[in-house]
Short mmCIF file of C-alpha atoms in Angstrom, two decimals:
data_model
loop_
_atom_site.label_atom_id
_atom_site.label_comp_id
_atom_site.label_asym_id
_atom_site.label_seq_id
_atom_site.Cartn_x
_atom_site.Cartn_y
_atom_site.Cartn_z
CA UNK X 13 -21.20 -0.58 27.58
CA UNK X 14 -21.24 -0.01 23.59
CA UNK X 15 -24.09 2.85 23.15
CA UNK X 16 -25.55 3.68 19.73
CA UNK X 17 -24.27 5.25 17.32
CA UNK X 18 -23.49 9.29 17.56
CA UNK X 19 -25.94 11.84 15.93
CA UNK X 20 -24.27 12.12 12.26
CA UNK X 21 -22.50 8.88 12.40
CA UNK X 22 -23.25 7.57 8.94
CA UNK X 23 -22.26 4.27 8.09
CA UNK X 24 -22.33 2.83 4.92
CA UNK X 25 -24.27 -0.72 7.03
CA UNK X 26 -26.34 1.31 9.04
CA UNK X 27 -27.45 3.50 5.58
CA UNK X 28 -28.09 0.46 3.82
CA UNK X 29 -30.19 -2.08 6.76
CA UNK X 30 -32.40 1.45 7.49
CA UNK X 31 -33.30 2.01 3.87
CA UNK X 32 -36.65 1.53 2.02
CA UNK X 33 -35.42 0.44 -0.96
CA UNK X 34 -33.88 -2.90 0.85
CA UNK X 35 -37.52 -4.02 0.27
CA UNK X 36 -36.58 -4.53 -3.30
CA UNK X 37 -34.05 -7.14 -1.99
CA UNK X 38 -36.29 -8.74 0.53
CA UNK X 39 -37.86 -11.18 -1.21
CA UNK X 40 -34.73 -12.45 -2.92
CA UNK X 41 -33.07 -12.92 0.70
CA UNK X 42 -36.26 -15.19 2.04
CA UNK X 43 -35.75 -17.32 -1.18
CA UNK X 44 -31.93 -17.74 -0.64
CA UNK X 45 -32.15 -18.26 2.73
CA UNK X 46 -35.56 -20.87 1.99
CA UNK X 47 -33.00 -22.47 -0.61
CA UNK X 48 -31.13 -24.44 2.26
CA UNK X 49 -33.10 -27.32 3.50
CA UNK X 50 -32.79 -27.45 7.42
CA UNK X 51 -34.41 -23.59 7.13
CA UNK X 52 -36.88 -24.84 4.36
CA UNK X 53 -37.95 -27.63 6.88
CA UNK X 54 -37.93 -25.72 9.85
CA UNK X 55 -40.38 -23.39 7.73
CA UNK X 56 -42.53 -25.95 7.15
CA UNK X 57 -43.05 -27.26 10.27
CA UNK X 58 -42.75 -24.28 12.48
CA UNK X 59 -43.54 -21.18 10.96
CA UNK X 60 -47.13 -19.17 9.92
CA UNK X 61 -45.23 -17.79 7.06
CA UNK X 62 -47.60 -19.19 4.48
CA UNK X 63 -50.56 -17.62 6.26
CA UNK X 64 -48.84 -13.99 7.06
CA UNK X 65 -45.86 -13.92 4.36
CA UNK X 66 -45.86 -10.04 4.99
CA UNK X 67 -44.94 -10.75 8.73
CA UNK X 68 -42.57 -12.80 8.02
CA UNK X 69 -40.46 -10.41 5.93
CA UNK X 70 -41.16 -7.76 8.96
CA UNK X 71 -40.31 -10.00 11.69
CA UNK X 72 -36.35 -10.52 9.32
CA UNK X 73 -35.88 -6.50 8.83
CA UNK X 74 -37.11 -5.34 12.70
CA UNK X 75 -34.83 -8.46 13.91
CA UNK X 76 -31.90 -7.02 11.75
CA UNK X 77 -32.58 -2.89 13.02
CA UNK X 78 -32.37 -4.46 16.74
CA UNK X 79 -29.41 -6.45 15.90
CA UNK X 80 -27.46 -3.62 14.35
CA UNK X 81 -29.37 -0.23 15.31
CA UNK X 82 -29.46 -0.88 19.17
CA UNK X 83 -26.90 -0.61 21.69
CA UNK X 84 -25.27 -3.56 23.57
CA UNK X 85 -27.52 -4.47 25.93
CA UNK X 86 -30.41 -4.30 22.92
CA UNK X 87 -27.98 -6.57 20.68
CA UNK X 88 -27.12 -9.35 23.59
CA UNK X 89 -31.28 -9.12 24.42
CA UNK X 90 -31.97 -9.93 20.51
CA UNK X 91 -29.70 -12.51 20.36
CA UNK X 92 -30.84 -14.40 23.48
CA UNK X 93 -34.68 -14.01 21.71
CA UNK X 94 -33.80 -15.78 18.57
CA UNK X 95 -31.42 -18.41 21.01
CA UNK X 96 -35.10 -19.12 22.76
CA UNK X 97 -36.97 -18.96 19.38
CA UNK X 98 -34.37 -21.70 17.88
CA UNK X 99 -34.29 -23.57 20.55
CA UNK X 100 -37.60 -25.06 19.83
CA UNK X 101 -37.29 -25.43 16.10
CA UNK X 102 -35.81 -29.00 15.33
CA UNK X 103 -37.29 -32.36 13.28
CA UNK X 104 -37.27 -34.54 10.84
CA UNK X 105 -38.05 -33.06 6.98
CA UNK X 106 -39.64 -35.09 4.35
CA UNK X 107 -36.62 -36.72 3.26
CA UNK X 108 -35.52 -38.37 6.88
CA UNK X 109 -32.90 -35.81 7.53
CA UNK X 110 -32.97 -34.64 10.89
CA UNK X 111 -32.49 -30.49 11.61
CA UNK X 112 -32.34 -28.15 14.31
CA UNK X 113 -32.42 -24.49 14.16
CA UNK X 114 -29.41 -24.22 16.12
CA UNK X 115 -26.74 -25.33 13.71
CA UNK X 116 -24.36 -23.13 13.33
CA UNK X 117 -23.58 -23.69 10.06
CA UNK X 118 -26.93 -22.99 9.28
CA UNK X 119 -27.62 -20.23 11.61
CA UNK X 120 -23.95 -18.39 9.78
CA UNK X 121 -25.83 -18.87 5.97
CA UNK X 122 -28.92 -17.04 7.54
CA UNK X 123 -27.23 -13.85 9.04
CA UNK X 124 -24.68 -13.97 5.68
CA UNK X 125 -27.78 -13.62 3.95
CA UNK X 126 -28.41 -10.44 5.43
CA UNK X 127 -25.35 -8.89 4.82
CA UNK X 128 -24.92 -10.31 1.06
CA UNK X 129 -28.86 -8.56 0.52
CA UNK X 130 -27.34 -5.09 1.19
CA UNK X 131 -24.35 -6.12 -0.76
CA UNK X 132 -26.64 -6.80 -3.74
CA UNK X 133 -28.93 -4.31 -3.28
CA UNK X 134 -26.24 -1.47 -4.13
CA UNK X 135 -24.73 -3.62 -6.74
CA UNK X 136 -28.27 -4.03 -8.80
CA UNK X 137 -29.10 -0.45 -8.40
CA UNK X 138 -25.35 0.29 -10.30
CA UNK X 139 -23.66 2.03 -7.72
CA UNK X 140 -21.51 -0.84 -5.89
CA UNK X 141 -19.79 -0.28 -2.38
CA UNK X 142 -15.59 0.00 -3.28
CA UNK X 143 -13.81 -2.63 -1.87
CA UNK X 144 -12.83 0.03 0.87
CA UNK X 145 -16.66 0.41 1.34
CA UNK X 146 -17.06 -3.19 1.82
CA UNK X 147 -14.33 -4.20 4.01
CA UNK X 148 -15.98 -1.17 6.67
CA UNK X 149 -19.35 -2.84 5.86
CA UNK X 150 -18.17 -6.41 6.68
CA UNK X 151 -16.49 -5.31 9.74
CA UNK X 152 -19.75 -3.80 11.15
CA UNK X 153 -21.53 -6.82 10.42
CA UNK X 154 -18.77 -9.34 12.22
CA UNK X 155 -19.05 -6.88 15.10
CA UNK X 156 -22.60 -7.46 15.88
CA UNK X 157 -22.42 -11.18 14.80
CA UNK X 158 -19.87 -12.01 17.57
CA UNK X 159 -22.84 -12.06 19.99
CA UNK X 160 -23.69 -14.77 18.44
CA UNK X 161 -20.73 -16.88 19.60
CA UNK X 162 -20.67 -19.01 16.55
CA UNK X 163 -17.35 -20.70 15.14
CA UNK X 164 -14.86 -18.02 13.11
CA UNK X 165 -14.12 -21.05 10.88
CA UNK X 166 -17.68 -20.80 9.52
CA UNK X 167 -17.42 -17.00 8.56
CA UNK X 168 -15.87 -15.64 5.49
CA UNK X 169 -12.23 -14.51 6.73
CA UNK X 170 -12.87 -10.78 4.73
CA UNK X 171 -15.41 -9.22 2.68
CA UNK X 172 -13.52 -10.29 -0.61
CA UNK X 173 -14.37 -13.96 0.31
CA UNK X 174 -17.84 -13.58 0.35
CA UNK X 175 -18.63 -13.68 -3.19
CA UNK X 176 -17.00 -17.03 -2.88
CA UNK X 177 -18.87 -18.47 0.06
CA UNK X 178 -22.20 -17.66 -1.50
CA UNK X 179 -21.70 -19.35 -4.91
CA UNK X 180 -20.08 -22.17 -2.76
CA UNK X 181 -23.22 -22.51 -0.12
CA UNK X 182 -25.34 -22.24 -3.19
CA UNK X 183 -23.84 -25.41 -5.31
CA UNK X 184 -22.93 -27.45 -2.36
CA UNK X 185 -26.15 -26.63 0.01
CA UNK X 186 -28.85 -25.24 -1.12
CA UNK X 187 -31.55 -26.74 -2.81
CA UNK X 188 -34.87 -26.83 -4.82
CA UNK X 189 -37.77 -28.00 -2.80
CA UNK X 190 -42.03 -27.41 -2.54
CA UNK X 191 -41.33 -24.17 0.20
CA UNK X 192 -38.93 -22.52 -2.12
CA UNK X 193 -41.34 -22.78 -5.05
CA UNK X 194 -43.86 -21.86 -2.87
CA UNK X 195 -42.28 -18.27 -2.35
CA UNK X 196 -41.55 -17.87 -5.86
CA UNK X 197 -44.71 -18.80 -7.18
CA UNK X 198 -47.32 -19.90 -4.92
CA UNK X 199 -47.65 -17.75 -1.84
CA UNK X 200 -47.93 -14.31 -3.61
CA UNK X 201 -51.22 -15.38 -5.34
CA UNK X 202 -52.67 -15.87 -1.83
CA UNK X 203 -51.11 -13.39 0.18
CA UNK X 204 -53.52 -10.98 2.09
CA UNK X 205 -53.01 -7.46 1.39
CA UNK X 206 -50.34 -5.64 3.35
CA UNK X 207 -51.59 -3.67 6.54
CA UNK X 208 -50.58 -0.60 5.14
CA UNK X 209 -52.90 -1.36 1.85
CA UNK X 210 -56.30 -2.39 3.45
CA UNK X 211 -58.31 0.31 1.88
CA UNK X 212 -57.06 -1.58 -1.32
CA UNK X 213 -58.33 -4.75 0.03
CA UNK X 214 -61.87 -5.04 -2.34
CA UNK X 215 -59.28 -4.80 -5.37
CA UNK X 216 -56.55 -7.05 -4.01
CA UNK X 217 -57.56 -10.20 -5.07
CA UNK X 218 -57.37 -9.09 -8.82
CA UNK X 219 -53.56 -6.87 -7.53
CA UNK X 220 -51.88 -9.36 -6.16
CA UNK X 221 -51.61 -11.51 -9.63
CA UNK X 222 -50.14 -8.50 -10.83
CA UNK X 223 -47.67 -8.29 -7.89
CA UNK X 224 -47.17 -11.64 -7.84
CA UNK X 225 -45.95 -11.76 -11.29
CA UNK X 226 -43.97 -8.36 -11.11
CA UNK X 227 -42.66 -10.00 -7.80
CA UNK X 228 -41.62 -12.89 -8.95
CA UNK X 229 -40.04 -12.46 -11.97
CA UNK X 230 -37.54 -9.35 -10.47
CA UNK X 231 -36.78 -11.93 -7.53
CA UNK X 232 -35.83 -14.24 -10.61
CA UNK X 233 -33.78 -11.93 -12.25
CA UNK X 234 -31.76 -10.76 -8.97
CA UNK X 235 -31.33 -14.22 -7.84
CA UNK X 236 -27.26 -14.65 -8.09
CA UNK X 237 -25.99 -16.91 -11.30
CA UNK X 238 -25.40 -19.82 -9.15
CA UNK X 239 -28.71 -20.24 -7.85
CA UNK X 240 -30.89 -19.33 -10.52
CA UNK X 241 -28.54 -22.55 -12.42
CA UNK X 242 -29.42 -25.00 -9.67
CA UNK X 243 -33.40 -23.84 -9.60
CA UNK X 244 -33.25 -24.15 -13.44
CA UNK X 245 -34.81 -20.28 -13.73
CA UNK X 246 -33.95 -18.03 -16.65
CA UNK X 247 -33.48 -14.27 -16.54
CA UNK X 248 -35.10 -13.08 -19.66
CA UNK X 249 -34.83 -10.08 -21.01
CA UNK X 250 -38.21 -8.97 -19.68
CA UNK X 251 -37.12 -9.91 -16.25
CA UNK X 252 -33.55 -8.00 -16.87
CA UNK X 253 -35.17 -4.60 -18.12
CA UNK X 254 -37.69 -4.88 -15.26
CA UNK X 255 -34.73 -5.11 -12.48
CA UNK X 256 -32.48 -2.75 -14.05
CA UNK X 257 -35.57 -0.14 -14.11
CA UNK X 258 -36.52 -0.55 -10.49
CA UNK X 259 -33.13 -0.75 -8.60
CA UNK X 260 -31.91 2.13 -10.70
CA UNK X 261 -34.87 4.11 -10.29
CA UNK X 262 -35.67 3.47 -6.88
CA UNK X 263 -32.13 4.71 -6.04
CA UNK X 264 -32.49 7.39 -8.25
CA UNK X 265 -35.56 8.88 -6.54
CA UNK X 266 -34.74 7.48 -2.75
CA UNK X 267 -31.20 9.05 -2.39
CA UNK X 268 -32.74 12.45 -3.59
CA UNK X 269 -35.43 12.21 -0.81
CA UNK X 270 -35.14 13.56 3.30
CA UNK X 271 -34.56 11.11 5.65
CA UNK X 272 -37.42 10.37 6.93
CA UNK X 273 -38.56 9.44 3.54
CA UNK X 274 -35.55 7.19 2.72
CA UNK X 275 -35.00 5.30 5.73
CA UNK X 276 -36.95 2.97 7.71
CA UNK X 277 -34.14 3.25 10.34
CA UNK X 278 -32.66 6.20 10.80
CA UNK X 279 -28.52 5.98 10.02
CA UNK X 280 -27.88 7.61 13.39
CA UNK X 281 -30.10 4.30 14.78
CA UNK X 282 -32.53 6.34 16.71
CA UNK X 283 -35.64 7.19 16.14
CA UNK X 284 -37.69 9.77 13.58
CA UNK X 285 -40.15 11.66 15.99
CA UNK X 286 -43.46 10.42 15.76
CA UNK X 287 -46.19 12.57 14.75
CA UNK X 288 -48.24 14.71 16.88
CA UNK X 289 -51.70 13.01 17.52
CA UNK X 290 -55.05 14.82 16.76
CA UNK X 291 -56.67 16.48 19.77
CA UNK X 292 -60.07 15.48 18.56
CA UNK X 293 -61.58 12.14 20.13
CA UNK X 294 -63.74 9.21 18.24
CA UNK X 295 -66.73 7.85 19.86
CA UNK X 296 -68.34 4.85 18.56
CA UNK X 297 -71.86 4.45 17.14
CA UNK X 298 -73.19 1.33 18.45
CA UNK X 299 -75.39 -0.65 15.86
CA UNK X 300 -79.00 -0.78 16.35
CA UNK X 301 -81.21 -3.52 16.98
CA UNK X 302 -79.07 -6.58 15.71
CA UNK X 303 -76.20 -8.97 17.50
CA UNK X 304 -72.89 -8.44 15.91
CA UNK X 305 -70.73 -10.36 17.88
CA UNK X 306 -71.18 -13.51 15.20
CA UNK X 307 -69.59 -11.87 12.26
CA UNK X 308 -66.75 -9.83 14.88
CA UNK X 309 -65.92 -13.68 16.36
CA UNK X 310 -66.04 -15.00 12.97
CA UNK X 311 -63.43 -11.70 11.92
CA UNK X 312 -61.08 -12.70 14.76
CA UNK X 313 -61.27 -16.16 13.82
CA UNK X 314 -59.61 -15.54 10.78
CA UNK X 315 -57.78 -12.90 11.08
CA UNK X 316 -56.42 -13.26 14.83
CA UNK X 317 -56.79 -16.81 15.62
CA UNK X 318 -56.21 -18.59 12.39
CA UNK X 319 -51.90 -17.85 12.34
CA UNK X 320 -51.58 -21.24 10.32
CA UNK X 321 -54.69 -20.38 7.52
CA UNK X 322 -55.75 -24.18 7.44
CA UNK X 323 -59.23 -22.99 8.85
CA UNK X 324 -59.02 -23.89 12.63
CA UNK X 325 -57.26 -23.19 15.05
CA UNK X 326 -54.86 -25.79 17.65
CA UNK X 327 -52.06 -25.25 19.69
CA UNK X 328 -49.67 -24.47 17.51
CA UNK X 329 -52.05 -20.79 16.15
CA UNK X 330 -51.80 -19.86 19.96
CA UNK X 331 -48.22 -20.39 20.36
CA UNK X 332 -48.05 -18.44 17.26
CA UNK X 333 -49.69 -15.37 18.75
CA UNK X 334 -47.59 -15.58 21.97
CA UNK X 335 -44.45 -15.63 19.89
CA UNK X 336 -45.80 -12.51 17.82
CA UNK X 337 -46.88 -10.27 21.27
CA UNK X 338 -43.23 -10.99 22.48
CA UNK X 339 -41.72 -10.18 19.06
CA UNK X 340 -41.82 -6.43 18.95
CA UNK X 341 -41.79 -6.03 22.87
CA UNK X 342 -37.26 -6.98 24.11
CA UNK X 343 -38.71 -9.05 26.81
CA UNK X 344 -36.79 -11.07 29.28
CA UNK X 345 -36.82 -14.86 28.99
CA UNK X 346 -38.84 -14.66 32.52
CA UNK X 347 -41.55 -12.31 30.88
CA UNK X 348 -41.35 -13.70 27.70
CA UNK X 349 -42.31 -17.28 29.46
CA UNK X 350 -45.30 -15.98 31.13
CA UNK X 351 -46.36 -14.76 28.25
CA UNK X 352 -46.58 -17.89 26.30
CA UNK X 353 -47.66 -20.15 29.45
CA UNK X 354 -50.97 -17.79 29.63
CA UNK X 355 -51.41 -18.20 25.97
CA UNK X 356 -51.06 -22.47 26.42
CA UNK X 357 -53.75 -21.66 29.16
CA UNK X 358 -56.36 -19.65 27.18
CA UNK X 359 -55.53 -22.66 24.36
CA UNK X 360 -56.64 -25.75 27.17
CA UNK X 361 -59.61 -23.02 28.25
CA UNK X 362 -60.70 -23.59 24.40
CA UNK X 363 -59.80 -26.69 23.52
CA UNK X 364 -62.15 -27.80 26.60
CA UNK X 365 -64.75 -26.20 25.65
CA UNK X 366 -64.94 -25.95 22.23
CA UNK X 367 -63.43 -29.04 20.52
CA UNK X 368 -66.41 -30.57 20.10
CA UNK X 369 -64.79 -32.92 17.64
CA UNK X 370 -62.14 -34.17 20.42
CA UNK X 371 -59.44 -33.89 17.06
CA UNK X 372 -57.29 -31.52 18.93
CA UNK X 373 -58.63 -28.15 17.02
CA UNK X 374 -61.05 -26.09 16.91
CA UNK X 375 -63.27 -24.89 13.69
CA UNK X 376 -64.57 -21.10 13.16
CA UNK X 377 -68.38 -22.71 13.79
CA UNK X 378 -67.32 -24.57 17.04
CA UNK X 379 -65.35 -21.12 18.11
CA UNK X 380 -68.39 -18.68 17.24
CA UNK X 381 -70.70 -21.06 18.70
CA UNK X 382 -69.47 -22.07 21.63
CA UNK X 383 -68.24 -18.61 22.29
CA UNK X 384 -71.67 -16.92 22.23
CA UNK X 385 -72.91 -19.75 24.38
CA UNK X 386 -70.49 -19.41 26.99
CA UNK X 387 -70.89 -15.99 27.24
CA UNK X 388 -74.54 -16.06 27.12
CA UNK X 389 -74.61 -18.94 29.74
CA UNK X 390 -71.78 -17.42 31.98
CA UNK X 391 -70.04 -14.02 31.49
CA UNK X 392 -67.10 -14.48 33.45
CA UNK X 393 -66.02 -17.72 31.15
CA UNK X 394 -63.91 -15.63 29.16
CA UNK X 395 -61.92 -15.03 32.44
CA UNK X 396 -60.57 -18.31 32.19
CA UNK X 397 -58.73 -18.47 28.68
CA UNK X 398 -58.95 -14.60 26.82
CA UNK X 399 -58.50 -12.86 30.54
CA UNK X 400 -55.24 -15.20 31.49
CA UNK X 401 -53.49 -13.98 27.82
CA UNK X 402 -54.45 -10.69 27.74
CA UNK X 403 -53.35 -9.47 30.80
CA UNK X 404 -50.06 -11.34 30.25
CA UNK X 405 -49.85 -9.07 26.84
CA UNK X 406 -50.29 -6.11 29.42
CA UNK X 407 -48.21 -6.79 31.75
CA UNK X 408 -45.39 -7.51 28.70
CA UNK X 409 -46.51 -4.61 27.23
CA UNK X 410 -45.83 -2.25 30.21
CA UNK X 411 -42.19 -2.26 30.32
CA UNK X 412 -42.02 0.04 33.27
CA UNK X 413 -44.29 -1.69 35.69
CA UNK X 414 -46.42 1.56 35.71
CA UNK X 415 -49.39 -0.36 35.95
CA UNK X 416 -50.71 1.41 32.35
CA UNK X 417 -49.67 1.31 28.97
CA UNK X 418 -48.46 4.72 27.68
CA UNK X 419 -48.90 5.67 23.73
CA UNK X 420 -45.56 4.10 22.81
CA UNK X 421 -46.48 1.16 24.79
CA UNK X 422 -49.55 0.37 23.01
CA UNK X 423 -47.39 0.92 19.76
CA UNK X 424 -45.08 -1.14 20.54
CA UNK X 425 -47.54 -4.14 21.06
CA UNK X 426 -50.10 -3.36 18.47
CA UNK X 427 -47.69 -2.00 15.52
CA UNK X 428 -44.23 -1.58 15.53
CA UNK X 429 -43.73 -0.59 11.97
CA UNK X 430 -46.13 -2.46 10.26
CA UNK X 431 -49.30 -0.07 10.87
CA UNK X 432 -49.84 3.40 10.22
CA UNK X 433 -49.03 5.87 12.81
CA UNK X 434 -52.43 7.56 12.44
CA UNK X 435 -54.62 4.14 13.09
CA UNK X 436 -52.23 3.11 16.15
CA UNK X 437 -52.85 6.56 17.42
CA UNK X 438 -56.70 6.36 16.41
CA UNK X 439 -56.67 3.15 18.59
CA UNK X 440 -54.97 4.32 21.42
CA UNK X 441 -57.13 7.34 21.89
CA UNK X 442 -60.68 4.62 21.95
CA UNK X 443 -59.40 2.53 24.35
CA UNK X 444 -58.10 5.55 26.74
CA UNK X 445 -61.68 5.63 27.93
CA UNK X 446 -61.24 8.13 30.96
CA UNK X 447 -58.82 10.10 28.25
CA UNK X 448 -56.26 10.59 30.59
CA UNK X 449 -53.30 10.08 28.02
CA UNK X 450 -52.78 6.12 29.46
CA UNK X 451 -54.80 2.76 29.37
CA UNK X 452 -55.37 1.13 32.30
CA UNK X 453 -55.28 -2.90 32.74
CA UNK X 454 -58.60 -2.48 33.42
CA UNK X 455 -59.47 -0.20 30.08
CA UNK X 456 -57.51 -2.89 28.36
CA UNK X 457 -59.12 -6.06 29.68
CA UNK X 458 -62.14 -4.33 29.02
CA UNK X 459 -61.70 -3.80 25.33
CA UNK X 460 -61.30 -7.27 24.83
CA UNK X 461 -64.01 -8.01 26.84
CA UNK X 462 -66.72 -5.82 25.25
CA UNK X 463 -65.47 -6.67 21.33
CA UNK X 464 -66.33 -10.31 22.69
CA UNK X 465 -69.34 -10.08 24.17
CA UNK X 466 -71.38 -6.75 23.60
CA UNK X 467 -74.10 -7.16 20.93
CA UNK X 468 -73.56 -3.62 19.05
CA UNK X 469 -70.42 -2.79 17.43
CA UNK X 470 -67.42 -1.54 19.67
CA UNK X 471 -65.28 0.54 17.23
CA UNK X 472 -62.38 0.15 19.79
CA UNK X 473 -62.27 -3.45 20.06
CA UNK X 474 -62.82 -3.71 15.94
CA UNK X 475 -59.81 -1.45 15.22
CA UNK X 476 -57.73 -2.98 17.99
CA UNK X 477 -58.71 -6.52 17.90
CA UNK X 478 -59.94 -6.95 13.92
CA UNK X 479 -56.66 -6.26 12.53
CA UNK X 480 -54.79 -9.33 10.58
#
């Protein structure tokens, strides 16, 4: 069995997937790949991308670090996830034309994507990989594509026929269309702040026109010839100066910084130790003398519930949420099916009881008030839907069968990379309610439980539960 890579093993693909500065790039690779109208429609139809564009661009960079950081067994498990996820993604887009996810030819274009991203990501910041550079890159990249088992015939033979793949895909496949527009100049302006920039969140409606813009026009600029042609999109001179100053300078400043700094992924594929958490512990201060469980519902509503952001919530938000608990967690296809089966369950539990409107989804009134009735009516109600999907995320969660969730665990399900260290740990410590080091199934249930139903304010369920 293929392990990971030795301590000091620094490959130029490794370097490039784990560092911050691909972020610059990111964008530009979610338009390109957009750009080609079976992923465009799949998009459309099947994905919460719209609602959580952040995620979306998280969920492509952790699937590429498990593809190409891991060992083996890590790569075949990834591979078999996305097989499951595709599986389930096929239709009929606006224009008649039938897709499925699991085209090869199309599947090839969105991994090439990848690879072209880092590719373009040294060439904009002025220092280019050498052809030498490039053929070790490509290699790498084959390597861990071959689990794939897609046709050789679809690949570029070497990494000097790449250049001439892409401009070919691009005039021969790709194409203009309401989701790529969307990305370029839509979704931006309506984007929630990142995770990692809540406290900027009272300012962020005014920021994000700014970023937006700044966004926008450097994904314009870095778009390759070909495409920018067939979107009919000029690079000014404005959007020119702009990319040349950030690629250059971000390289400038990132290659100068320590590794932990630089990379999101260490080269070496392991992992940067975590920080030591505080020894101090956090109570919460209950509010006094009013019931706060309307505006917590109405929070988790929208920022839990709502995956789609059309305002209610149906089947598809709670299929949504299964398919994010399994993301970050290498399941099995066993555990991974549980999972969303107890997640279709706590759906029926609502969509009996709630859809008052018998349309097939569920409003933020009908949730908040048929919540507070149930509970108020019958505590153990929520045993029948929220129970059945959050002990499922528990069980998932503990990958040892330990019968508690440890702190990496709990990090693992609640953050991954996309929230800071300090508020995972924060979290951890309020639900560890006997502060033993380890949650319990029954601490965890419980957390859930109490953010639902008690009247004061559970800091523990807010900071677990009221995240979007």
């Amino acid at each position: 069995m293929a392990t990971s890579a030795p301590a000091g093993d620094r490959s130029s693909f490794r370097s490039s997937l784990g560092e911050r500065r691909i972020a610059l790039v990111a964008w530009r690779l979610l338009v390109l790949q957009v750009a080609h109208p079976a992923v465009a429609a799949g998009m459309a139809d099947w994905s919460t991308y719209r609602a959580h564009p952040w995620r979306r661009v998280q969920h492509t960079m952790d699937s590429g670090r498990r593809l190409f950081f891991g060992d083996r067994e890590a790569l075949l498990r990834e591979v078999a996830r996305l097989d499951r996820a595709h599986r389930r993604v096929h239709g009929t887009d606006t224009t008649g034309r039938s897709y499925t996810a699991e085209d090869p030819e199309v599947r090839v274009w969105v991994l090439m994507t990848l690879y072209e991203a880092l590719t373009a990501m040294r060439a904009l910041s002025g220092r280019p990989f050498a052809p030498a550079e490039l053929d070790a890159l490509y290699g790498e990249f084959r390597a861990a594509c071959a689990a794939f088992g897609l046709p050789d015939e679809l690949w570029p033979p070497t990494a000097a026929d790449v250049p001439g793949y892409i401009d070919r895909t691009i005039r021969e496949r790709l194409e203009d269309g309401p989701e790529v527009r969307h990305l370029l100049s839509g979704i931006l302006r309506q984007a929630p702040p990142p995770s990692r920039l809540r406290l900027l969140r009272p300012a962020w409606p005014a920021l994000r026109v700014a970023i937006a813009a700044t966004l926008a026009t450097l994904t314009t600029a870095d778009l390759p010839p070909a495409l920018r042609e067939r979107l009919g999109l000029r690079r000014g001179r404005r959007a020119a100066a702009l990319s040349w100053t950030l690629h250059r300078g971000a390289r400038t400043v990132m290659t100068r910084l320590p590794d932990r700094w630089r990379y999101r992924v260490p080269p070496t594929g392991s992992a940067f130790p975590a920080p030591r958490a505080p020894r101090h512990r956090h109570r919460a201060r209950p509010a006094r003398g009013r019931d706060t469980r309307p505006a917590r519902l109405d929070t988790f509503f929208r920022q839990v519930l709502d995956q789609t952001g059309d305002g209610y919530i149906g089947l598809a938000d709670l299929r949504a949420m299964a398919h994010n608990v399994c993301w970050p967690l290498d399941l099995t296809a066993e555990r991974e099916a549980e999972v969303r089966a107890a997640f279709d369950t706590w759906w029926r539990q609502m969509a009996e009881t709630m859809d008052t409107g018998g349309d097939g989804r569920v409003s933020r009134a009908e949730f908040v008030r048929a919540t507070l009735s149930g509970i108020d009516r019958d505590p153990a109600c929520l045993e029948r839907g929220l129970h059945v999907a959050v002990r499922a995320m528990f069980r998932a969660a503990d990958t040892d069968g330990g019968g508690h969730l440890c702190a990496d665990e709990y990090r693992a399900l609640f953050g991954g990379t996309r929230v800071p260290p300090a508020e995972l740990n924060d979290g951890f410590r309020q639900l560890d309610a006997d502060g033993d080091g380890r949650i319990t199934e029954a601490e965890f249930v419980r957390a859930f439980t109490d953010y639902f139903s008690a009247r004061a304010d559970t800091v523990a369920g807010a900071r677990m539960l009221g995240r979007a």
